[in-house]
Backbone as a ProteinNet text record, in pm:
[ID]
protein_1_A
[PRIMARY]
XXXXXXXXXXXXXXXXXXXXXXXXXXXXXXXXXXXXXXXXXXXXXXXXXXXXXXXXXXXXXXXXXXXXXXXXXXXXXXXXXXXXXXXXXXXXXXXXXXXXXXXXXXXXXXXXXXXXXXXXXXXXXXXXXXXXXXXXXXXXXXXXXXXXXXXXXXXXXXXXXXXXXXXXXXXXXXXXXXXXXXXXXXXXXXXXXXXXXXXXXXXXXXXXXXXXXXXXXXXXXXXXXXXXXXXXXXXXXXXXXXXXXXXXXXXXXXXXXXXXXXX
[TERTIARY]
1790.7	1666.8	1608.1	1578.3	1525.8	1374.1	1309.3	1164.6	1122.4	1033.5	985.6	835.4	793.5	652.3	604.6	495.1	441.1	304.8	263	132.2	16	37.6	-69.7	-86.2	9.5	1.2	-115.3	-188.9	-295	-233	-315.9	-265.9	-207.6	-274.5	-226.9	-93.3	-78.9	46.3	160.9	133	236	280.5	183.3	215.8	302.9	269.2	346.8	490.1	506.7	640.9	723.3	659.3	732.8	765.7	682.6	717.6	833.4	847.7	962.2	1092.3	1092.2	1211.1	1248.1	1147.6	1172.3	1229.9	1170	1218.1	1361.4	1388.4	1523.6	1625.6	1588	1679.4	1710.2	1609.7	1631.4	1724	1706	1791.5	1936.2	1955.9	2091.9	2156.5	2080.6	2134.3	2169.6	2090.6	2117.4	2245.8	2268.1	2388	2514.8	2503.9	2623.7	2653.7	2564.2	2587.9	2524.8	2522.7	2464	2315	2253.4	2111.6	2023.5	1923.3	1822.7	1685.6	1603.1	1469.8	1387.7	1395.8	1318.8	1362.8	1493.6	1544.1	1514	1521.6	1494.6	1349.5	1259.2	1117.6	1086.3	1148.5	1125.9	1175.1	1288.8	1342.2	1248	1192.8	1097	971.3	920.7	798.7	821.1	930.9	958.9	973.4	1038.8	1057.9	925.6	840.6	709.3	624.7	630.1	554.5	603.5	733.2	792.4	771	778.5	777.7	647.3	564.1	448.2	318.3	297.7	173	138.5	242.7	223.4	146.2	162	89.5	185.1	161.7	251.3	226.6	326.9	308.1	227.5	161.2	90.7	193.1	149.2	241.1	293.7	208.9	255	357.9	344.4	443.6	578.8	575.4	699.2	762.2	678.2	730	799.6	734.5	792.2	919.4	918.2	1035.7	1154.7	1129.4	1236.9	1290.3	1200.1	1242.6	1332.6	1292.3	1370.9	1504.2	1501.1	1621.7	1722.7	1671.3	1758.7	1803.3	1756	1804.9	1717.6	1593.6	1502.5	1435	1420.5	1337.8	1192.9	1121.6	985.1	886.7	771.5	660.6	541	490.7	381	266.2	153.8	34.7	-71	-110.9	-208	-272.7	-390.4	-466.1	-401.7	-442.6	-393.9	-430.3	-333	-357.5	-346.5	-304.4	-295.8	-169	-70.1	54.7	166.2	159	260.3	395.1	399.3	526.9	609.7	545	616.9	727.2	703.2	807.8	939.5	936.1	1063.4	1147.8	1087.4	1169.9	1218.4	1157.4	1199.3	1347.6	1402.7	1545.7	1635.8	1591.7	1671.8	1686.2	1589	1592.5	1709.6	1735.8	1843.9	1976.5	1973.6	2096.3	2106.8	2138.7	2139.3	2247.2	2346.8	2454	2428.7	2308.5	2273.8	2177.1	2165.4	2079.8	1977.2	1853.5	1745.7	1702.6	1693.8	1651.6	1509.8	1420.5	1280	1244.4	1197.2	1153.9	1003.5	961.5	819.9	780.1	655.5	617.4	592.7	564.6	527.6	604.8	645.3	716.9	633.6	503.1	416.1	413.7	419.2	422.7	554.5	662.5	793.8	794.6	750.4	753.5	659.8	546.1	451.7	511	580.1	642.6	751.2	825.4	933.1	877.4	779.4	729.1	634.2	553.5	450	485.3	591.1	618.2	755.3	859.9	995.2	1029.9	991.6	1021.7	952	831.2	757.9	831.3	897.7	970.8	1112	1146.8	1278	1390.9	1359.9	1460.4	1497	1624.5	1666.6	1634.6	1566.4	1521.2	1515.1	1508.5	1503.9	1435.5	1363.1	1305.4	1398.8	1449.4	1546.9	1479.1	1474.2	1419.1	1502.2	1470.1	1550.4	1547.8	1436.2	1421.9	1513.8	1542.8	1618	1753	1797.3	1925.2	2039.7	2119	2229.3	2360	2469.8	2600.1	2605.9	2541.5	2540.1	2464.9	2349.5	2273.1	2350.5	2413.9	2492.7	2600.9	2664	2769.2	2710.8	2593.1	2529	2493.5	2444.2	2410.6	2536.5	2641.6	2768.8	2825	2795.1	2843.5	2742.1	2636.6	2535.6	2469.1	2435.5	2373.4	2223.1	2164.8	2020.7	1999.3	1916	1889.1	1793.3	1697.7	1597.9	1595.2	1612.4	1611.2	1492.5	1403.3	1290.3	1322.5	1298.9	1327.3	1240.2	1249.8	1169.9	1255.2	1191.9	1269.6	1353.6	1295.9	1368.6	1495.3	1483.6	1598.3	1705.5	1662.8	1758.3	1829.8	1762.9	1819.7	1879.6	1812.1	1850.1	1944.4	1947.3	2038.3	2178.3	2275	2406.4	2478.2	2465.2	2534.7	2472.6	2341	2272.2	2284.4	2267.9	2280	2420.5	2519.9	2657.1	2681	2617.5	2629.4	2564	2442.1	2367.8	2434.4	2505.9	2567.6	2712.1	2762.8	2902.3	2917.5	3020.4	3044.1	3057.1	3113.8	3129.5	2993.9	2898.3	2764.8	2691.8	2717.9	2651.9	2687.3	2803.6	2843.6	2750.4	2682.9	2594.2	2446.6	2417.7	2278.9	2216.2	2107.4	2042.3	1937.3	1884.9	1784.2	1726.3	1656.6	1588.4	1439.1	1359.3	1213.7	1152.7	1056.4	982.5	836	792.4	652.8	567.6	441.4	350.5	416	463.5	545.3	469.2	336.9	260.4	288	336.7	366.2	478.1	561	669.3	612.4	498.5	433.7	327.4	244.9	130.1	165.2	275.5	318.3	442.1	496	625.8	624.4	514.1	509	537.9	447.3	466.8	441.4	361	322.1	440.7	511.2	628.2	731.7	801.7	890.6	1003.6	1042.8	1155	1122.8	994.9	957.4	995.5	984.5	1017.4	1167.7	1247.1	1392.6	1451.1	1365.2	1415.6	1498.8	1475.6	1558.2	1704.1	1727.5	1865.5	1934	1861.5	1916.9	1943.8	1849.8	1861.8	1979.9	2010.4	2120.1	2256.4	2265.3	2391.6	2409.3	2304.3	2311	2371.4	2451.5	2503.8	2390	2411.8	2305.5	2262.4	2344.9	2306.6	2210.7	2190	2098.3	1955.5	1865.3	1729	1640.8	1538	1440.3	1305.4	1236.5	1105.9	1008.2	911.1	815.1	676.4	603.3	471	371.3	246.7	140.2	6.2	-92.2	-228.3	-316.2	-266.7	-352.5	-284.4	-197	-123.3	-196.5	-229.3	-294.2	-190.2	-233.3	-136.5	-50	-109.3	-31.7	73.9	35.5	130.8	241.8	206.3	306.8	409.2	362	453.6	548.7	495.9	579.2	680.7	637.7	729.2	840.9	804.4	905.5	1001.8	950.1	1037.1	1135.6	1085.3	1170.8	1277.5	1242	1334.5	1409	1386.5	1457.8	1434.5	1309.4	1272.8	1237.6	1312.3	1294.6	1216.2	1125.2	1052.4	1144.3	1262.8	1353.6	1425.4	1422.4	1492.7	1403.7	1273.5	1182.5	1075.7	1008.2	899.4	781.5	665.7	549.7	431.7	367	244.8	137.6	20.9	-92.4	-207.8	-226.9	-332.6	-462.5	-460.8	-579.4	-592.9	-684.6	-703.1	-845.6	-916.6	-1052.4	-1048.6	-1128.8	-1138.6	-1280.8	-1296	-1428.8	-1502.6	-1426.4	-1490.6	-1528.1	-1508.4	-1544.5	-1639.9	-1749.6	-1845.8	-1897.3	-1945.7	-1997.9	-2146.9	-2188.1	-2328.9	-2374.6	-2483	-2537.9	-2649.5	-2639.7	-2738.4	-2804.3	-2934.4	-3007.6	-3022	-2988.5	-2998.1	-3118.2	-3212.8	-3335.4	-3331.6	-3341.2	-3338	-3474.5	-3537.4	-3667.3	-3648.3	-3724.3	-3718.8	-3805.3	-3756.5	-3830.4	-3918.4
7383.8	7450	7378	7451.4	7393.1	7403.1	7291.5	7288.9	7328.3	7425.4	7471.4	7448.7	7367.2	7339.8	7426.2	7496.9	7580.7	7527.6	7556.4	7510.1	7561.8	7672.1	7730	7660.9	7577.6	7509.2	7411.1	7409.7	7311.3	7175.3	7070.4	6935.7	6931.2	6998.3	7000.4	7072.4	7184	7259.7	7180.1	7110.4	7028.1	6916.4	6852.6	6743.7	6794.4	6911.6	6968.4	6996.6	7052.9	7085	6959	6855.6	6734	6655.8	6668.5	6608.3	6684.2	6811.2	6888	6825	6772.8	6704.5	6585.9	6511.6	6395.7	6439.5	6541.7	6591.9	6643	6718.6	6771.9	6659.9	6557.1	6445	6371.2	6356.9	6290.5	6372.8	6503.4	6590	6585.3	6586.2	6579.2	6445.6	6336.2	6203.3	6189.6	6250.9	6245	6318.9	6433.4	6513.4	6451.3	6386	6341.9	6193.1	6117.5	5973.7	5925.2	5794.4	5735.9	5709.1	5771.9	5748.2	5794.2	5711.9	5746.4	5718	5820.2	5803	5704.2	5716.2	5628.1	5482.5	5459.2	5322.4	5262.1	5345.1	5296.4	5253.2	5336.8	5302.3	5178.8	5170.3	5053.8	4926	4934.6	4817.6	4773.3	4869.9	4837.3	4772.1	4829.5	4777.5	4637	4617.8	4487.1	4379.1	4413.4	4315.6	4278.4	4377.4	4349.4	4262.6	4292.5	4212.1	4067.4	4051	3917.4	3839.9	3909.8	3839.7	3854.3	3949	3982	3959	3835.9	3794.3	3878.6	3920.4	3998.9	4128.4	4180.3	4300.7	4419.2	4524.6	4640.5	4723	4793	4878.6	5002.8	5058.4	5184.9	5297.7	5409	5522.2	5573.4	5575.2	5623.9	5528.7	5398.6	5303.3	5327.3	5358.1	5390.5	5517.9	5618	5744.1	5721.1	5645.7	5619.6	5535.8	5437.8	5352.2	5432.6	5519.6	5602.3	5698.3	5758.7	5851.1	5780.3	5662	5584.3	5541.7	5500.8	5457.7	5571.8	5694.4	5811.3	5869.3	5811.9	5854.3	5951.3	5971.9	6058.7	5979.7	6041	5981	5981.4	5871.7	5858.8	5829.1	5893.7	5861.3	5827.7	5705.9	5658.9	5614.6	5682.2	5650.7	5595.4	5472	5407.5	5291.7	5253.7	5148.9	5011.9	4922.2	4784.7	4719.2	4655	4587.9	4677	4801.7	4895.5	4876.4	4808.7	4787.4	4881.6	4934.2	5031.8	4968.6	4834.5	4767.5	4745.9	4742.1	4715.3	4817.6	4948.4	5045.1	5026.5	4985.8	4980.5	4858.2	4755.5	4642.1	4658.4	4749.3	4768.8	4804.1	4893.5	4923.9	4802.1	4702.3	4580.4	4506.2	4525	4458.5	4509.9	4640.4	4700.6	4700	4666.1	4666.8	4534.1	4428.7	4294.1	4274.6	4362.3	4350.5	4436.3	4493.6	4578.5	4506.7	4560.9	4501.7	4604.9	4560.7	4645.5	4594.7	4684.6	4648.6	4697.9	4606.2	4639.3	4611.8	4714.9	4700.9	4677.7	4569.7	4533.6	4509.2	4540.3	4528.9	4386.8	4293.4	4158.7	4053.2	3945.4	3837.2	3774.9	3764.1	3701.9	3783.2	3915.8	4001.2	3984.7	3973.4	3954.2	3826.3	3717.2	3587.7	3585.4	3653.6	3658.8	3734.3	3844.4	3922.2	3841.5	3763.9	3684.1	3574.5	3499.1	3383	3419.8	3522	3553.6	3669.6	3739.9	3861.4	3859.4	3853.9	3862.8	3743.9	3624.4	3507.2	3515.5	3571.1	3587.7	3682.7	3782.6	3879.6	3832	3711.4	3657.3	3718.1	3768.7	3831.8	3739.2	3729.2	3651.6	3732.3	3670.4	3744.9	3653.6	3715	3638.5	3721.4	3652.6	3716	3688.2	3792.5	3778.2	3808.4	3708.3	3728.5	3650.1	3668.5	3607.6	3455.1	3398.1	3253.1	3183.5	3250.2	3181.6	3246.2	3338.2	3404.4	3315.3	3266.3	3176	3234	3171	3213.9	3196.8	3090.9	3066.5	3177	3216.8	3324.8	3456	3480.7	3603.1	3611.2	3498.6	3496.1	3521.5	3465.3	3488.1	3635.4	3696.2	3838.5	3922.6	3881.5	3953.3	3949.4	3841.8	3826.6	3878.1	3943.8	4006.9	3906.8	3789	3687.1	3707.4	3797.1	3824.3	3968	3984.6	4118.4	4196.9	4127.1	4193.9	4126.8	4206.6	4156	4216.4	4130.1	4174.1	4144.9	4243.4	4223.5	4315.8	4301.2	4381.1	4491.4	4593.3	4697.1	4639.1	4543.3	4483.2	4413.1	4340.1	4266.4	4362.6	4464.3	4558.2	4642.8	4669.6	4759.4	4684.6	4577.4	4513.4	4394.9	4330.4	4217.7	4270.9	4250.3	4313.3	4269.4	4141.7	4092.9	4151.3	4146.6	4197.2	4348.8	4416.9	4562.4	4606.6	4532	4564.6	4552.1	4451.2	4432.6	4548.6	4585.4	4690.6	4827	4848.1	4978.9	4987.7	4880.7	4881.4	4954	5035.3	5107.1	5013.3	4895.7	4799.8	4755	4738	4696	4809.3	4930.8	5046.4	5061.4	5012.4	5022.8	4944.2	4844.5	4760.3	4786.8	4880.2	4906.8	5006.7	4965.3	5051.9	5141.5	5100.2	5182.3	5113.1	5191.7	5141.4	5167.3	5063.1	5072.9	5050.4	5133.7	5113.5	5092.2	4968.5	4933.7	4969.8	5005	5045.8	5155	5259	5361.2	5440.6	5438.1	5507.7	5449	5323.6	5258.6	5329.4	5405.2	5478.4	5572.2	5632.3	5724.5	5653.5	5572	5513.1	5390.8	5322.1	5206.2	5236.4	5354.1	5382.8	5417.4	5396	5424	5299.1	5266	5148.5	5018.5	5023.9	4901.5	4837.1	4913.5	4861.9	4974.1	4999.8	5116.4	5115.5	4996.9	4991	5063.9	5068.7	5137.4	5285.2	5344.9	5487.1	5512	5404.5	5418.9	5397.2	5384.5	5361	5478	5595.7	5708.9	5688.4	5609.7	5579.9	5493.7	5392.6	5309	5392.8	5479.6	5564	5659.2	5701.3	5796.6	5736.1	5602.3	5536.9	5519.2	5547.6	5528.5	5651.7	5632.3	5746.7	5827.6	5954.4	6043.3	6014.1	5944.3	5917.9	5799.8	5724.5	5610.2	5660.3	5633.1	5685.7	5602.9	5668.3	5607.2	5601.7	5489.1	5470.8	5426.9	5512.5	5476.7	5462.4	5361.5	5334.3	5310	5344.2	5323.5	5333.6	5264.9	5275.2	5360.2	5391.4	5457.8	5576.4	5644.3	5754.2	5887	5952.5	6082.6	6190.6	6309.5	6417.4	6452.1	6455.2	6487.9	6381.3	6255.3	6146.3	6150.9	6181.1	6191.8	6300.2	6414.5	6522.7	6481	6409.3	6366.3	6260.7	6168.6	6066.2	6131.5	6226.3	6296.3	6374.1	6430.2	6503.4	6408.1	6294.3	6198.8	6139.1	6118.4	6055.1	6156.7	6284.4	6392.4	6387	6365	6366.8	6509.5	6564.7	6703.9	6714.1	6811	6830.6	6858.5	6911.9	6948	6827.8	6714.1	6595.4	6471.3	6491.2	6377.2	6377.9	6264.4	6246.8	6188.5	6251.1	6211.1	6177.6	6064.5	6025.3	5991.3	6049	6016.5	5974.1	5843.4	5789.7	5768	5793.6	5767.7	5619	5585.1	5443.7	5396.1	5468.4	5427.4	5304.4	5203.7	5082.8	5071	5076.1	5075.6	4943.9	4837.1	4707.3	4681.1	4783.2	4770	4883.2	4849.5	4951.3	4920.4	5023.4	5006.6	4977.4	4880.1	4842.4	4846.4	4915.8	4922.3	4819.5	4739.5	4635	4661.1	4668.5	4691.2	4559.4	4561.3	4442.3	4458.2	4369.8	4376	4263.9	4301.6	4203.4	4200.9	4087.1	4073.5	4067.1	4146.3	4141.5	4026.8	3955.2	3840.8	3884.8
11998.8	12040.8	12161.7	12268.7	12390.7	12393.4	12425.1	12434.7	12575.3	12585.4	12715.5	12723.3	12820.9	12842.7	12959.4	12940.2	13046.6	13089.8	13213.5	13261	13177.3	13105.6	13025.5	12890.2	12853.5	12724.2	12723.1	12613.6	12597.7	12567.7	12571.7	12541.6	12400.5	12306.7	12168.1	12157	12229.5	12226.1	12288.1	12398.2	12460.8	12367	12301.8	12209.6	12094.9	12042.3	11932	11975.2	12095.3	12143.9	12167.7	12224.4	12254.3	12127.1	12025.4	11896.7	11832.2	11868.4	11819.8	11867.9	11991	12042.2	11953.7	11909.3	11823.8	11689.6	11631	11501.9	11514.4	11620.5	11640.4	11659	11733.5	11756.9	11627.2	11543.1	11414.4	11325.2	11328.1	11246.6	11293.9	11425.8	11480.5	11445.7	11461.6	11431.7	11284	11198.6	11054.5	11019.7	11087.4	11059.1	11116.1	11230.7	11302.5	11288.8	11226.9	11212.5	11082.6	11066.6	10945.3	10961.6	11061.7	11089.5	10973.6	10944.1	10844.1	10903.7	10914.4	10971	10888.8	10758.1	10670.3	10685.6	10687.5	10698.7	10835.9	10940	11075.1	11089.3	11043.1	11050.5	10965.6	10850.5	10764.7	10832	10900.4	10970.3	11081.7	11155.5	11260.9	11202.3	11094.8	11032.7	10977.8	10906.2	10845.7	10952.5	11063.2	11169.9	11234.5	11257.9	11317	11224.1	11095.4	10999.5	10999	11014.9	11009.6	11139.3	11253.5	11382.3	11460.7	11422.1	11505.1	11428.7	11386.4	11321	11198.6	11126.6	11004.5	11031.1	11152.5	11193.8	11202.6	11124.5	11129.4	11255.3	11304.5	11421.9	11387.2	11487.4	11468.9	11456	11400.9	11381.8	11515.4	11619.8	11749.8	11810.8	11780.8	11829.7	11762.7	11634.7	11563.5	11618.6	11645.6	11700.2	11834.4	11922.3	12054.4	12043	11953.3	11934.9	11883.5	11787.2	11731.6	11837.7	11915.4	12020.6	12121.6	12163.4	12259.9	12198.9	12074.1	12002.9	11990.5	11975.8	11960.8	12095	12205.3	12335.7	12411.4	12365.9	12439.7	12551.6	12668.5	12772.7	12724.1	12747.7	12696.1	12808.5	12803.1	12891.9	12804	12818.9	12735	12824.5	12811.6	12889.4	12794.3	12817	12728.3	12802.2	12757.1	12823.1	12810.4	12898.6	12895.3	12762.4	12700.3	12573.6	12451.8	12470.7	12358.3	12275.7	12331.8	12259.2	12299.8	12422.3	12464.2	12497.1	12504.3	12531.1	12404.9	12290.1	12165.7	12136.7	12154.5	12118.7	12191.9	12319.6	12391.4	12355.9	12293.2	12250	12106.3	12030.9	11892	11878.4	11962.7	11948.3	11964.2	12040.7	12056.8	11924.6	11836.7	11706.9	11623.4	11633.7	11555.8	11629.8	11758.4	11839.4	11913.1	11840	11897.2	12002.9	12005.5	12104.5	12227.6	12237.5	12350.6	12444.8	12566.7	12669.5	12715.3	12730.7	12779.8	12916.7	13013.8	13149.4	13172.6	13212	13234.7	13380.2	13449.9	13588.7	13590.4	13655.5	13660.7	13806.2	13844.4	13985.7	14034.7	13943.8	13985.7	13906.4	13974.8	13907.7	13796.8	13820.3	13720.1	13591.4	13603.6	13484.6	13409.9	13484.8	13422.5	13339.3	13399.9	13332.7	13212.5	13224.9	13113.7	12995.3	13023.1	12916.2	12845	12922.1	12863.4	12773.6	12824.7	12751.1	12637.3	12658.3	12559.5	12467.8	12499.8	12423.9	12358.3	12439.9	12385	12296.2	12338.6	12257.1	12121.4	12121.6	11995.9	11902.1	11960.2	11880.3	11846	11890.6	11859	11939.2	12059	12144.2	12259.5	12290	12406.4	12531.5	12626.2	12743.6	12864.5	12982	13105.5	13213.3	13301.6	13419.9	13537	13598	13706.5	13839.5	13926.9	14060.5	14161.9	14289.2	14395.6	14388.8	14345	14346.2	14246	14135.3	14030.7	14000.1	14087	14061.1	14109.3	14016	14046.7	13993.4	14031.7	13980.1	13828.4	13780.2	13635.8	13562.4	13616.5	13554.4	13562.3	13674.7	13690.3	13582.6	13555	13453.6	13315	13286.5	13156.9	13138.8	13245.9	13239	13223.1	13290.6	13282.1	13140.1	13068.3	12930.7	12828.5	12875.7	12790.2	12695.6	12748.5	12664.5	12648.1	12726.9	12717.4	12672	12570	12518.1	12607.2	12667.6	12751.5	12888.6	12993.3	13130.1	13203.7	13249.6	13331.6	13477.8	13563.3	13704.5	13788.4	13919.9	14012.3	14074	14131.6	14200.8	14314.1	14388.3	14500	14452.5	14343.1	14291.1	14239.9	14168.3	14108.1	14212	14323.1	14423.7	14542.5	14586.7	14713.1	14698.7	14582.1	14564.4	14533.2	14620.7	14601.9	14474.4	14436.9	14317.4	14189.8	14183.2	14064.3	14055.9	14169.1	14171.2	14132	14179.8	14143.3	13994.3	13933.9	13789.4	13714.7	13756	13686.8	13699.1	13807.4	13831.4	13782.8	13723.4	13679.3	13545.7	13530.7	13404.4	13284.9	13306.8	13197.8	13144	13235	13192.8	13121.4	13164.8	13104.5	12956.5	12917.6	12777.5	12685.6	12741.6	12661.4	12689.9	12778.7	12816.9	12720.6	12656.1	12557.9	12622	12738.8	12805	12927.1	13007.5	13126.9	13111.6	13132.5	13122	13259.9	13296.8	13421.3	13385.4	13398.9	13371.1	13492.5	13466.2	13574.6	13659.6	13592.7	13659.4	13765.2	13761.2	13864.7	14003	14006.1	14133.8	14209.5	14138.8	14205.2	14311	14280.2	14373.6	14457	14390.9	14459.1	14543.3	14509.5	14588.1	14670.6	14655.8	14715.3	14862.4	14930.8	15073.8	15154.7	15245.4	15329.7	15254.6	15146.5	15077.9	15005.9	14924.8	14853.4	14843.1	14952.8	14959.7	14858.1	14809.5	14714.8	14585.4	14549	14425.4	14429.7	14547.4	14559.4	14556.5	14555.3	14552.9	14413.7	14313.6	14178.4	14126.9	14182.2	14140.5	14180.2	14286.2	14327.4	14221.7	14171.1	14064.3	13940.7	13908.1	13789.9	13801.8	13924.5	13944.8	13912.8	13911.1	13877.6	13726.9	13650.6	13506.2	13438.5	13335.2	13259.3	13197.7	13179.5	13132.2	12988.9	12911.7	12772.6	12760.1	12867.1	12862.6	12882.7	12789	12799.9	12893.4	12942.1	13031.8	12961.1	12976.2	12911.8	13020.4	13053.6	13157.4	13095.4	13142.3	13087.1	13199.4	13171.4	13268.8	13197.4	13253.7	13201.7	13292.4	13411.6	13510.9	13577.5	13508.8	13569.9	13550.3	13659.7	13653.4	13624.8	13581.2	13554.7	13675.1	13794.3	13914.3	13942.5	13925.3	13947.6	13843.4	13718.9	13612.9	13645.8	13691.2	13727	13838.2	13936.6	14048.6	14004.1	13919.3	13868.2	13787.1	13702.3	13622.1	13710.7	13818.9	13911.7	13979.7	14026.5	14096.7	14005.9	13878.7	13784.9	13698.4	13725.8	13655.5	13504	13466.6	13324.9	13286.1	13192.5	13152.4	13021.4	13010.3	12883.8	12765.6	12793.5	12684.6	12625	12695.9	12646.1	12652.4	12634.1	12647.5	12539.1	12530.2	12434.3	12511.2	12499.6	12579.1	12488.9	12519.6	12449.9	12552.8	12536.3	12622.6	12532.8	12522	12436.2	12512	12643.8	12724.3	12752.8	12841.4	12874.7	12849.4	12763.2	12729.1	12639.4	12672.6	12592	12539.3	12406.7	12346.5	12367.8	12392.7	12411.2	12556.8	12642.2	12783.4	12819.7	12882	12922.5	13062.4	13128	13262.9	13257.3	13332.4	13337.8	13483.1	13508.3	13643.1	13656.5	13760.9	13785.1	13920	13918.9	14043.6	14118.6	14245.2	14328.5	14421.4	14406.3	14487.1	14590	14715.3	14823.1	14891.1	14887.3	14953.4	15104.4	15173.5	15320.1	15370	15465.5	15519.5	15635.5
[MASK]
+++++++++++++++++++++++++++++++++++++++++++++++++++++++++++++++++++++++++++++++++++++++++++++++++++++++++++++++++++++++++++++++++++++++++++++++++++++++++++++++++++++++++++++++++++++++++++++++++++++++++++++++++++++++++++++++++++++++++++++++++++++++++++++++++++++++

């Protein structure tokens, strides 16, 4: 069954249709493999309880994780600190022999995710940038010793050794998915400011069609989302979309009047 999203669909109707993709994928996986929705969700929950401060994942995090694990392209829009990064690392928990590639706009974000996030979850990870890319690291990546690789668009596209590794069919056999953090940058930064971001579709074009894409953002407008999906060829019929909004109840706007005495 093909899901068709039309401009006339309300937000509720779109959400219902896109959740249909998740349900259909689970049914297909159950019929064609040993997949169990109940066991998969339980494994995700148990791991989070064990590794993540005894804190269970939210239901939407489980939905996104399962969708990504089953091979659906995912778009997740949520505010900073909402936990939108947790779903894309969950599949690594069940697939320890697989590799996840995460594209991030800044080296500082890459390093922060590695030290404060992946290590906490018990995942082997590394931030790959021009400053620390060595023959030794290249060999470790070639042998799939890291489950999660954080890198920049420039490194993934412009470094010939690293790009050659990422685009090799042998590496694709171990790649569980591609994540693009701050995905709005593809459109908003892809001009003169950081042109490499607008070339991520070239990297994506070298990936086999069965490898899912997971894009996240806290500030993506509907128009930008449509353009990003167009550039990355994300189809409503094979994707899962969540829009949690970016409202933060603990943050409010305060207007302060500034009075300047004239001398």
